[in-house]
Coordinates of C-alpha atoms and ligand atoms in Angstrom, one line a residue:
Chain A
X1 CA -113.6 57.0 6.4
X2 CA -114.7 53.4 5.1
X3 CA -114.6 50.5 7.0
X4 CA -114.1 47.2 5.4
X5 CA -116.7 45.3 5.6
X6 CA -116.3 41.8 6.5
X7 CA -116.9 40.3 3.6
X8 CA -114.1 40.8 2.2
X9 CA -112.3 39.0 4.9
X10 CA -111.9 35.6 3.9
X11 CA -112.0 33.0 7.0
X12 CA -110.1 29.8 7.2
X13 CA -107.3 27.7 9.2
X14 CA -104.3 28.5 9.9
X15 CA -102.5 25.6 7.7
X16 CA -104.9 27.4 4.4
X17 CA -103.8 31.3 5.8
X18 CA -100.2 29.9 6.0
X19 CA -100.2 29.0 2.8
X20 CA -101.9 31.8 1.3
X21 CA -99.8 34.5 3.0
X22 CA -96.7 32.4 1.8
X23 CA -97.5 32.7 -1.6
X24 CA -98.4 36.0 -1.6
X25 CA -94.8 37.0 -0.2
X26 CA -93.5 34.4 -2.6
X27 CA -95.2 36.5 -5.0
X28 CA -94.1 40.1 -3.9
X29 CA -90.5 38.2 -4.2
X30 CA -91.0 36.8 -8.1
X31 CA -91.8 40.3 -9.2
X32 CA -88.8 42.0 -7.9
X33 CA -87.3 39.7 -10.7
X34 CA -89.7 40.9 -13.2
X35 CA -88.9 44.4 -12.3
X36 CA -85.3 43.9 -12.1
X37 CA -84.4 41.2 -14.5
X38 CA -80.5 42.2 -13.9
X39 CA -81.0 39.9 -11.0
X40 CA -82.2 37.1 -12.4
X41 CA -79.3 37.3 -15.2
X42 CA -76.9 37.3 -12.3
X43 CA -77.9 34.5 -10.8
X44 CA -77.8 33.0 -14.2
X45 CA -74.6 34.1 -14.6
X46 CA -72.4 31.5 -12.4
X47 CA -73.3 28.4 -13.7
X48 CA -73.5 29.4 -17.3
X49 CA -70.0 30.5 -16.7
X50 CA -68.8 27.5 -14.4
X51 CA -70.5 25.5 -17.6
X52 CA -68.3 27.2 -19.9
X53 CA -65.0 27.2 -17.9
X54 CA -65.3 24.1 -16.5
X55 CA -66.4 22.1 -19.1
X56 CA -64.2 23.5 -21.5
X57 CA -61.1 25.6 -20.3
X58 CA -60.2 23.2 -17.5
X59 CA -62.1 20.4 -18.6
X60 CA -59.8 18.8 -21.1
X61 CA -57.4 18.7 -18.0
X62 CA -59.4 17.1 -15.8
X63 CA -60.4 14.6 -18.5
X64 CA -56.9 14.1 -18.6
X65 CA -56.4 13.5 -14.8
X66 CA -59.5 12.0 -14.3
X67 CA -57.7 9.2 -17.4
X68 CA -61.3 10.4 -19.3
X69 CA -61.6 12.6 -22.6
X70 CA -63.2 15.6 -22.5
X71 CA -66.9 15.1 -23.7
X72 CA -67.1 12.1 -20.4
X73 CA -65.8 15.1 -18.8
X74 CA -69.0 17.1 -18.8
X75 CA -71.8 14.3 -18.3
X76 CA -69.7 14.0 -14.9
X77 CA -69.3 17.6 -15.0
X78 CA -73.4 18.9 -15.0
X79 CA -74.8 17.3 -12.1
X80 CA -72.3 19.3 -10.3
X81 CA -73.3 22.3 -11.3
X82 CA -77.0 21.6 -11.3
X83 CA -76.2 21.1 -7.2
X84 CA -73.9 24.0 -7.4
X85 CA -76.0 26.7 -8.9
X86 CA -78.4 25.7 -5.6
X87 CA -75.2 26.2 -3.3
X88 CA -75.0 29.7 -4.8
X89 CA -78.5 31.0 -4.8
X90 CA -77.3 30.9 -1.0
X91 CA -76.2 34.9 -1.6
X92 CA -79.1 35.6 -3.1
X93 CA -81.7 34.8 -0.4
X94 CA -79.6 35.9 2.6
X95 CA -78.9 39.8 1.1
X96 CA -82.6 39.4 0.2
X97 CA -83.7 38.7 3.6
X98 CA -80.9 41.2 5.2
X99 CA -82.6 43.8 3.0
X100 CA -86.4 43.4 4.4
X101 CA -84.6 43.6 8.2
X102 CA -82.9 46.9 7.1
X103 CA -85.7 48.2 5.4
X104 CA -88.2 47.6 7.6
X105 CA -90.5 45.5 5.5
X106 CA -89.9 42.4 7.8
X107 CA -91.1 44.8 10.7
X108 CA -94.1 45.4 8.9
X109 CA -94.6 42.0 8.3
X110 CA -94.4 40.9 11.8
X111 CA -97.2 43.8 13.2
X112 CA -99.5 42.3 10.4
X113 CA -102.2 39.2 11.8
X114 CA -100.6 37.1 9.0
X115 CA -98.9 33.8 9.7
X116 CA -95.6 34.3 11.1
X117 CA -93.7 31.5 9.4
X118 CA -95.0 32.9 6.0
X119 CA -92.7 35.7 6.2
X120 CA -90.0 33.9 5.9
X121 CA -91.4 31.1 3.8
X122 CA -92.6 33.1 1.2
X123 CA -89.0 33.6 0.5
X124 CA -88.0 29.9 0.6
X125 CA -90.7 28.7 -2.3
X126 CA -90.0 32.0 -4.2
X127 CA -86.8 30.3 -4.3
X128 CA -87.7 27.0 -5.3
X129 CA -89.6 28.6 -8.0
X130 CA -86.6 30.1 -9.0
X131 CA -84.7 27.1 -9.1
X132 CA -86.9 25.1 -11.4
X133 CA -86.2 27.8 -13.9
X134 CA -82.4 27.8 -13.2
X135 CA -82.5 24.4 -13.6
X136 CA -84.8 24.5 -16.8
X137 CA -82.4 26.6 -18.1
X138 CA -79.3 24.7 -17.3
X139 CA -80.5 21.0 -18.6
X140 CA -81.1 23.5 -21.8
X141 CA -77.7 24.4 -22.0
X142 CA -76.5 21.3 -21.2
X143 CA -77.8 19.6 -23.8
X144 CA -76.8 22.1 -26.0
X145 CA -73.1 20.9 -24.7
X146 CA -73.9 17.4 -25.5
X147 CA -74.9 16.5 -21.9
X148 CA -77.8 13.6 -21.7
X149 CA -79.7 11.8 -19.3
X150 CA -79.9 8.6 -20.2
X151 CA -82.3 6.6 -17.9
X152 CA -85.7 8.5 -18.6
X153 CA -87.8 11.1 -17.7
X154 CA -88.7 9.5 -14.4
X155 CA -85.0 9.9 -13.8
X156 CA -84.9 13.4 -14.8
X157 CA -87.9 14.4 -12.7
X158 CA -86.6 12.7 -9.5
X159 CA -82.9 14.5 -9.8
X160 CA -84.8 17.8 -10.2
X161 CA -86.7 16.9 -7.2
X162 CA -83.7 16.0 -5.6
X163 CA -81.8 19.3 -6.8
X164 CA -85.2 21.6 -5.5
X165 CA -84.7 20.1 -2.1
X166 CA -81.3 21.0 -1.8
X167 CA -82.2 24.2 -2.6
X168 CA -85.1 24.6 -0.1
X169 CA -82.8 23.9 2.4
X170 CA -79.7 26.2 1.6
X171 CA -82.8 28.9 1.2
X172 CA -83.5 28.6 5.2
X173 CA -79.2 28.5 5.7
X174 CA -79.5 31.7 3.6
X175 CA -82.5 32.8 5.4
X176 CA -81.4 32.6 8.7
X177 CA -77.8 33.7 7.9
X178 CA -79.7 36.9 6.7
X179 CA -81.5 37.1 10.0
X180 CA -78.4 37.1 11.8
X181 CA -76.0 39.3 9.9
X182 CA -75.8 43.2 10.5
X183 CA -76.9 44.2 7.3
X184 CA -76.4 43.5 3.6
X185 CA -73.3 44.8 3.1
X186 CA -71.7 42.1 6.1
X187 CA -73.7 39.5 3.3
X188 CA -72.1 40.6 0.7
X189 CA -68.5 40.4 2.4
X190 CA -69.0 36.8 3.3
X191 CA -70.2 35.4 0.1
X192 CA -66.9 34.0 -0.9
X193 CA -67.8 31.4 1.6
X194 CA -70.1 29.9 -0.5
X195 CA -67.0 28.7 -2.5
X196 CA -65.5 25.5 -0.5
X197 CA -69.5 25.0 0.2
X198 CA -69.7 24.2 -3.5
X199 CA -66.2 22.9 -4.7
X200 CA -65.0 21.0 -1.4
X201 CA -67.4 18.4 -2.8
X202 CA -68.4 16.2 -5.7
X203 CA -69.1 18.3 -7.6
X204 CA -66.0 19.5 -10.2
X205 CA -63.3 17.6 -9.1
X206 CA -64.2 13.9 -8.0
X207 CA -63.4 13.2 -4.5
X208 CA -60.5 10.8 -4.9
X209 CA -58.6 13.3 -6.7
X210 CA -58.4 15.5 -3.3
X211 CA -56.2 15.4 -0.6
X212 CA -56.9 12.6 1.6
X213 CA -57.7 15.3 4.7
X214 CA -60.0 17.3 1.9
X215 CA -61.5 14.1 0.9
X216 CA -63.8 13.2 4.1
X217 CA -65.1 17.0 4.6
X218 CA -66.2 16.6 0.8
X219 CA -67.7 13.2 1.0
X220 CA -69.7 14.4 3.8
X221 CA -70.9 17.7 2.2
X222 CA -75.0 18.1 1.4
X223 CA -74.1 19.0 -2.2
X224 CA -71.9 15.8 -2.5
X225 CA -75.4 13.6 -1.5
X226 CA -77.6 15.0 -3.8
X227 CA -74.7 15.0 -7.0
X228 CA -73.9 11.3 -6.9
X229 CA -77.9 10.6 -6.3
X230 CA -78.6 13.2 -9.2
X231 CA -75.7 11.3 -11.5
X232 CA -77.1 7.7 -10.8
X233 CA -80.5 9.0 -12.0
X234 CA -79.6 10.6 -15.0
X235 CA -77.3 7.9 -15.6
X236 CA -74.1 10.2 -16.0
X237 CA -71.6 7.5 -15.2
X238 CA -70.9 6.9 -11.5
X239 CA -67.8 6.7 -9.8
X240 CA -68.0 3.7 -6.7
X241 CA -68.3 5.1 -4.1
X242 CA -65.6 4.1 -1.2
X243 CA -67.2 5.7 2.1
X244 CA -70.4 5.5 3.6
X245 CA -71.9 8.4 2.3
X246 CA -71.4 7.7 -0.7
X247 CA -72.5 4.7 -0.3
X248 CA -75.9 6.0 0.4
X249 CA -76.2 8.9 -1.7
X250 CA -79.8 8.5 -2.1
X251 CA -80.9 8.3 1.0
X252 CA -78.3 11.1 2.2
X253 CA -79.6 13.1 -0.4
X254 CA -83.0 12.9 1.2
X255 CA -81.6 13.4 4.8
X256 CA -79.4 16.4 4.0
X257 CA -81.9 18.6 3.2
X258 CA -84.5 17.7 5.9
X259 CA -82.2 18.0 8.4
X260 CA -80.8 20.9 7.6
X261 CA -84.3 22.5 7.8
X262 CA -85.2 20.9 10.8
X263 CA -82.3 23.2 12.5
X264 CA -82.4 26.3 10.4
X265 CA -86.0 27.0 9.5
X266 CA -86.9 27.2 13.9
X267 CA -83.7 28.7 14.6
X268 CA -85.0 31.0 12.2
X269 CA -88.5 31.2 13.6
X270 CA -86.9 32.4 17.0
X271 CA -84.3 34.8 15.7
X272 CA -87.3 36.3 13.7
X273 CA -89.8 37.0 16.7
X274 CA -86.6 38.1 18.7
X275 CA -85.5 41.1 15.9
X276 CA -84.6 44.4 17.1
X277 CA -85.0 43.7 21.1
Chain B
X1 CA -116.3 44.6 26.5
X2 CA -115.9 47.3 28.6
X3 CA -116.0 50.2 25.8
X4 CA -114.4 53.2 28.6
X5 CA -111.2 51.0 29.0
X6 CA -108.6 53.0 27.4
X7 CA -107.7 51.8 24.1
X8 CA -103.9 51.8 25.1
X9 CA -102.6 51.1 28.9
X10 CA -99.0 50.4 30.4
X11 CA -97.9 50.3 33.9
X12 CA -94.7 50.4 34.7
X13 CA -93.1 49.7 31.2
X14 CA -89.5 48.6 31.8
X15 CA -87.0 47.5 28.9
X16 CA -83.2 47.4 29.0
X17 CA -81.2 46.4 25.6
X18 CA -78.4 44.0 26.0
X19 CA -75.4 45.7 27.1
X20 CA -77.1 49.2 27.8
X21 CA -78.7 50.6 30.7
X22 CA -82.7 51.4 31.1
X23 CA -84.2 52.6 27.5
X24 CA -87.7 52.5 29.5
X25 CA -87.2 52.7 33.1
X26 CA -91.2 52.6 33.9
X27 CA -93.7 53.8 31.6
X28 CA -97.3 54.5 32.4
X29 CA -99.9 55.4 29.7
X30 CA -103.3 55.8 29.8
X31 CA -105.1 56.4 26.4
X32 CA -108.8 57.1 26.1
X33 CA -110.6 55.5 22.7
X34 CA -110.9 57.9 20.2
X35 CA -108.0 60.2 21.2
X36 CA -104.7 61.4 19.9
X37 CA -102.4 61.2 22.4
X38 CA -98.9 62.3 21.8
X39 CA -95.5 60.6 23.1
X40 CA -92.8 63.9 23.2
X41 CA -89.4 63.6 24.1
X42 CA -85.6 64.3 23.0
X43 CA -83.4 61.9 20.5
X44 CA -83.4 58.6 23.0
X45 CA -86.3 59.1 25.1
X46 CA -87.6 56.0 24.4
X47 CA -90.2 57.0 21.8
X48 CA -89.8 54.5 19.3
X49 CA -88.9 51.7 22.1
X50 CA -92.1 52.1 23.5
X51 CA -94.3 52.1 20.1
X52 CA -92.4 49.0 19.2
X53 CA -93.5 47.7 22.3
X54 CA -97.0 48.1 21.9
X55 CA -96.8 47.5 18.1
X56 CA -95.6 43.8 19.3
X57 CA -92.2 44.3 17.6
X58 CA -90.3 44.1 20.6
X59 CA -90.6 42.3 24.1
X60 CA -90.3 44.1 27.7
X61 CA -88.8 42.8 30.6
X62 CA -91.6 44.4 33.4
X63 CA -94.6 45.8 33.6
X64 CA -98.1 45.5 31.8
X65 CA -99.3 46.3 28.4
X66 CA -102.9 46.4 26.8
X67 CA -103.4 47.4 23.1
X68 CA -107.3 47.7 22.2
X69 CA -108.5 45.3 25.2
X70 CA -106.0 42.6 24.4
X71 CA -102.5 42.1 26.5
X72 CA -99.5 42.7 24.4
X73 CA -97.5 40.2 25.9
X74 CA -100.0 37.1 26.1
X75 CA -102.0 37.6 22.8
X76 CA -99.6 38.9 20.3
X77 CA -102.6 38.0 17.3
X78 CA -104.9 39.6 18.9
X79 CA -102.9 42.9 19.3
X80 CA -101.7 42.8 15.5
X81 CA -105.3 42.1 13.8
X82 CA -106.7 45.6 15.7
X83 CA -103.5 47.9 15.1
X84 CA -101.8 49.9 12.4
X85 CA -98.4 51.1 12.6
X86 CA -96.3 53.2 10.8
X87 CA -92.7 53.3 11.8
X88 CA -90.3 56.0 12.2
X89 CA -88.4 55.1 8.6
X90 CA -91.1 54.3 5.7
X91 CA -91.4 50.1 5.6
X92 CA -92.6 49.8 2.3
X93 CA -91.1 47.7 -0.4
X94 CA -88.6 50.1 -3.2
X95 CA -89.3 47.6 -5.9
X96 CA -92.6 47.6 -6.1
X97 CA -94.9 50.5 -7.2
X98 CA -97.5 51.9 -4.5
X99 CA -100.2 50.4 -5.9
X100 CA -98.3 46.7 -5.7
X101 CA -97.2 47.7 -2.0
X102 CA -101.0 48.1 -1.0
X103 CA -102.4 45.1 -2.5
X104 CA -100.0 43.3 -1.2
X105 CA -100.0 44.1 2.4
X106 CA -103.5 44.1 2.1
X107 CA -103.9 40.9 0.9
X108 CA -102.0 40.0 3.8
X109 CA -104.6 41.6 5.9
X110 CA -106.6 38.7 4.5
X111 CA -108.2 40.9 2.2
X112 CA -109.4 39.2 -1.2
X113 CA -107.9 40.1 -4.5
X114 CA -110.7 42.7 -5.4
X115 CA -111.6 44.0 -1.8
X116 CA -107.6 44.4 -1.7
X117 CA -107.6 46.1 -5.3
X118 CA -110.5 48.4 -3.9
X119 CA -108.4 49.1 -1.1
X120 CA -105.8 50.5 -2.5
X121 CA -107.5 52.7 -5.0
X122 CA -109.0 54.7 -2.3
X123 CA -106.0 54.7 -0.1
X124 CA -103.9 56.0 -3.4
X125 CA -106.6 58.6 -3.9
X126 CA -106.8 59.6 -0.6
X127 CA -103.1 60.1 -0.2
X128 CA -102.8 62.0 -3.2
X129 CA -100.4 59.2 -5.1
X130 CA -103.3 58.2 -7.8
X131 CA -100.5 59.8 -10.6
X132 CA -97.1 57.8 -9.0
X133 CA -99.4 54.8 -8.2
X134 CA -97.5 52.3 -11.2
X135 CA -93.8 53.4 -10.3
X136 CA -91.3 51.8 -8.4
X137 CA -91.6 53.3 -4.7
X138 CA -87.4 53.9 -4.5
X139 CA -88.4 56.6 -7.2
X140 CA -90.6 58.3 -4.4
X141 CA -89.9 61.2 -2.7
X142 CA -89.7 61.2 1.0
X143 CA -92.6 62.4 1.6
X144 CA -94.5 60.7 -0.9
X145 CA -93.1 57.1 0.8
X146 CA -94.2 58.5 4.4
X147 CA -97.6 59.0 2.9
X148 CA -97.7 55.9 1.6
X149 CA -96.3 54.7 4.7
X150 CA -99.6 56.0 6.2
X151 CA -101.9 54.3 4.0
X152 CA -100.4 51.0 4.1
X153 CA -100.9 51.2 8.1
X154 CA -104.3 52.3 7.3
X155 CA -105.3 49.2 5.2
X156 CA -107.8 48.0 8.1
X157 CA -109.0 51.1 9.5
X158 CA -107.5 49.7 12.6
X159 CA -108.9 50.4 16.1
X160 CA -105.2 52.1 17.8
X161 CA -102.6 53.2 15.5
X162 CA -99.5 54.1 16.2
X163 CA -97.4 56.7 14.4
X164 CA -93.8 57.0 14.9
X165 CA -92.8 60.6 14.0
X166 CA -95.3 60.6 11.1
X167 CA -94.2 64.1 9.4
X168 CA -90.6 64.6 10.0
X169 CA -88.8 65.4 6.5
X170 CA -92.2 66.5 5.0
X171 CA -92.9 69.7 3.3
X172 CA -95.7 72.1 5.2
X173 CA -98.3 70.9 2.5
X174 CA -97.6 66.9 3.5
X175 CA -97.4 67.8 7.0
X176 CA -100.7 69.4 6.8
X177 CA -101.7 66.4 5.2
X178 CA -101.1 64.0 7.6
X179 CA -102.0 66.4 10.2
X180 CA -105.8 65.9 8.3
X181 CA -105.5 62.1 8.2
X182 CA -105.0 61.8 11.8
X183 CA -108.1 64.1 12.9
X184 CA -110.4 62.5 10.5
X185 CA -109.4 59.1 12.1
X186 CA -109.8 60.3 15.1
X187 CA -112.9 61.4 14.7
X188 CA -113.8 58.2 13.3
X189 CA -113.1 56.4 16.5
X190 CA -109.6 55.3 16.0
X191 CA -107.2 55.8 18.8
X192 CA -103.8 57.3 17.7
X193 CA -100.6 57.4 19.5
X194 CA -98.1 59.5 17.5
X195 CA -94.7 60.7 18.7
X196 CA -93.1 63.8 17.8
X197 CA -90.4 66.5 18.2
X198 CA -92.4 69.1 17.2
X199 CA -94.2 70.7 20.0
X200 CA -96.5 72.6 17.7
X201 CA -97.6 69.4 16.0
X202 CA -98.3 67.7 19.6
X203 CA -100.3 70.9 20.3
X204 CA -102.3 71.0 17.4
X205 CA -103.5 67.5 17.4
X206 CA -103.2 65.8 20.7
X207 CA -105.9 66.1 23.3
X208 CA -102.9 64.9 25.9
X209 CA -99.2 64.6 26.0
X210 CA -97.0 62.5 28.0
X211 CA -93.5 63.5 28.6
X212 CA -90.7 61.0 27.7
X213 CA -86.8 61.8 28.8
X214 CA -84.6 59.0 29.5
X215 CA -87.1 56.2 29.9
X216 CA -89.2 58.1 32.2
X217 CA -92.4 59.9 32.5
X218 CA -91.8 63.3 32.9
X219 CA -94.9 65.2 33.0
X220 CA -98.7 64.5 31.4
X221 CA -101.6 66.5 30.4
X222 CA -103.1 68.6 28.2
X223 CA -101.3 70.8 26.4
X224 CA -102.9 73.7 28.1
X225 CA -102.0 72.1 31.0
X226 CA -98.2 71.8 30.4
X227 CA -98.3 75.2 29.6
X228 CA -99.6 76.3 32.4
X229 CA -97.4 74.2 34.6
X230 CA -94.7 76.4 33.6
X231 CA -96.4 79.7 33.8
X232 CA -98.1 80.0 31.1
X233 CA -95.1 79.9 28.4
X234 CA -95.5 78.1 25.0
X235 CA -94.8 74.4 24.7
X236 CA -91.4 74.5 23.7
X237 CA -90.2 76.6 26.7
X238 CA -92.1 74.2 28.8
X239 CA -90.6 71.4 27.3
X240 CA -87.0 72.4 28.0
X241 CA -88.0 73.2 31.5
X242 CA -89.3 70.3 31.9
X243 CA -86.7 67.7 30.8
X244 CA -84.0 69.9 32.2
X245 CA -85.7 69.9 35.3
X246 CA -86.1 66.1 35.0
Ligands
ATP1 N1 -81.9 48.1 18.9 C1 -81.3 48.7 19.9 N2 -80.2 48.2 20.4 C2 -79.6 48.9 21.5 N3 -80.0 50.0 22.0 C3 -81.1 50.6 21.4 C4 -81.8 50.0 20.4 N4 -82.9 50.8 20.0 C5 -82.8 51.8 20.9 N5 -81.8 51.7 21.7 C6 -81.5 52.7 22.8 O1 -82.6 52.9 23.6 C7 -82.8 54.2 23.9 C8 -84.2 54.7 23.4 O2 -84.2 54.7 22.0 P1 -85.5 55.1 21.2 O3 -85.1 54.8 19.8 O4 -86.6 54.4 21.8 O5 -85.5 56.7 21.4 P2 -86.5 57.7 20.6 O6 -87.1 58.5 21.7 O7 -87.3 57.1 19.6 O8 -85.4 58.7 19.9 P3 -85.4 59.5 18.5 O9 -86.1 60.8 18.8 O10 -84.0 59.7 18.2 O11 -86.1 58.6 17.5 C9 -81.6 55.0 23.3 O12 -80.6 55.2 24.3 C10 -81.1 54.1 22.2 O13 -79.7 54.2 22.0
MG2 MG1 -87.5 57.2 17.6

């Protein structure tokens, strides 16, 4: 039988192993998309399709309600859905994560002497990888549609910062939720919930065409933050905001996200070391 | 280090799950270094609870546990970078291919990229999976993804290693297999806890047995020994007898 030897081994502290083992579940996670590309189409699939429907089968009559024509319409229009393709890559991570409890590989994981957040984390930055290139291939199609940023690329960079935030932080909601569900079939079931995640804010319909009572839960929404910052830096028309949140989008959008990792990602932590007992 | 310590140790191992009575109810081990040493007992003995136990996978609410010189509940680390586990349902990832599956996990044992590469080519070799090595694992048979199963566990030739039924649903030829594996690892030093429903298996490889039914200890020895205890019958007679008589 052959023993490693311990050169092999390589020796360093925990921040650099955490890291490390992070990106090489990050990796195992980037080529089940390269084996099944299906998957990555599928995520694709919502926001080309809310591009499509929204922009133009219901567009024109929002224009018209919003008193705007159609092409104003879809500036307003994309920053939504840059924030809402983030809201739905909720699904993704949580069946993921369901999966590797189910399966067992999460088990395996945790008898391994790797870092113990990385299990999780590789997930999370698999994700944001995966959201530069949603994004990347949004802003494509976008433009295609006539969409424009119109302050710069230091704009553009900042909003995708902004947007691949977000997303960090719906991956631990998604991460956690998967940690927490019975399997990933009970994922599956609730991923309609994703829906008044994503629309109950600014993101389609502006918040002052609500109902008064819908009005404040949308204001107050995470995605709502990060789509009025995202629309003041690309420059895609703003519309005043009236409450307090809106009022400091920016710094919301900035807040949101951190906070919501600084609940999720150690509620997380414990639910993880606590599986199967 | 005191090198006659046995590699694996519990005293009065107790663990209840939330809203169920006693799956342990006080378990004591004692596993010598270099041993196989089998855990038998009927659907809900507390097999598996125990091997998760020791595998750090699950907590215990009394008793003492030592893995390899290092106390299961205190030093969690310390447990994990000397053991190897394979679990009762193959843990490997369906996406990848074998070869991807052992890299990976090895490079997780903090192996580098070429020492990991390395790795896995033997471990494929040895396991007889050289040919399915570049296909998806979910295109595996079962007892090809229990083999590789056993390889990943066996990444760092750990010190204890625990095996959780490691031939049920193989053919004779894989069984006979594994049956190999675990000799030649024993005889390399490595302490090896396996559980099993088949009596003939825990004959054949263990050089003692302890008697799981309910959570409890219900006999221990050798299997010449168990045999005896009930006149000299095989093992599955005294098997029944003995968790009947439990
Ligand atoms: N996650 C769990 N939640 C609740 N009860 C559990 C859990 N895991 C095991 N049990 C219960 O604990 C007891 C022991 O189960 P365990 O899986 O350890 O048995 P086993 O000896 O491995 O059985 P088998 O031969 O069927 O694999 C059983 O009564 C089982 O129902
Ligand atoms: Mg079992």
């Amino acid at each position: 039988m052959t023993t490693v030897t311990d050169a092999s081994t390589v020796h360093g502290s925990r921040i650099t192993w955490a890291i490390v083992d992070t990106w090489v579940v990050a990796r195992r996670h980037l080529l089940h998309l390269v084996r099944r590309p299906d998957e990555l189409l599928g995520t694709l699939m919502i926001p080309v399709m809310a591009v499509a429907m929204f922009g133009f089968v219901f567009g024109e009559a929002f224009g018209v309600a919003m008193d705007v024509p159609g092409a104003e319409y879809r500036e307003f229009l994309l920053p939504g859905l840059f924030a809402l393709t983030m809201a739905f890559g909720i699904g993704n991570t949580t069946i993921s994560v369901a999966e590797d409890v189910r399966g067992g590989v999460l088990d395996r994981m945790r008898s391994l002497p790797m870092s113990p957040v990385a299990v999780l984390a590789g997930r999370a930055l698999a994700d944001m990888i995966l959201a530069v290139v949603e994004l990347g291939i949004l802003l494509a199609l976008g433009t295609l549609f006539g969409w424009q940023a119109h302050l710069g690329l230091g704009g553009v960079v900042a909003a995708l910062g902004l947007l691949v935030l977000l997303r960090l932080a719906f991956s631990w909601v998604g991460i956690l939720l998967g940690l927490l569900v019975s399997g990933p079939e009970a994922a599956m079931k609730y991923f309609a919930l994703v829906f008044p995640l994503a629309m109950v804010a600014d993101t389609i319909v502006p918040t002052d065409l609500m109902p008064g009572w819908l009005s404040i839960p949308a204001a107050w929404n995470p995605l709502s933050s990060t789509v009025i910052a995202t629309r003041e830096l690309f420059g895609n028309g703003v519309v005043p905001a009236t409450t307090w949140v809106g009022e400091h989008a920016m710094t919301m959008a900035v807040a949101w996200p951190v906070a919501i990792i600084a609940v999720c990602l150690p509620l997380a932590m414990v639910r993880l070391r606590r599986l199967g007992r | 280090m005191i090198t006659d310590e046995p590699a694996i140790w519990t005293q009065g191992l107790r663990k209840s799950y939330p809203g169920r009575g006693a799956a342990l109810d006080g378990i004591d081990l004692a596993v010598p270094a270099g041993t196989v040493h089998g855990l038998l007992g009927p659907n809900g003995a507390g097999k598996t609870t125990t091997v998760r136990i020791l595998a750090t996978l699950a907590g215990f609410d009394a008793g003492q546990a030592w893995v390899a010189g290092r106390n299961v509940a205190r030093d969690r680390a310390g447990v994990r970078a000397r053991i190897g586990v394979a679990g009762q349902y193959a843990a490997v990832d369906g996406v990848l291919s074998g070869r991807q599956n052992l890299e990976m996990f090895a490079r997780l044992h903090r192996m580098r990229a070429k020492a990991a590469r390395q790795r896995a080519d033997e471990l494929l070799e040895r396991f007889d999976l050289v040919e399915a090595a570049g296909r998806p694992v979910r295109g595996y048979s079962g007892g090809m993804r229990r083999r590789l199963d056993l390889a990943v566990s066996l990444i760092r030739s750990p010190r204890v290693l625990f095996l959780d039924e490691p031939t049920t649903g193989l053919d004779p030829r894989s069984r006979i297999e594994v049956w190999d594996a675990v000799r030649e690892l024993a005889s390399s030093g490595t302490t090896v806890l396996l559980t099993t429903q088949y009596l003939e298996e825990a004959d054949r490889l263990c050089s003692r047995i302890t008697m799981v039914d309910r959570g409890r200890v219900v006999a221990e020895g050798s299997p010449e020994e168990l045999k005896a205890s009930v006149g000299g019958r095989d093992l599955d007679e005294a098997f029944l007898l003995i968790t009947e008589g439990a």
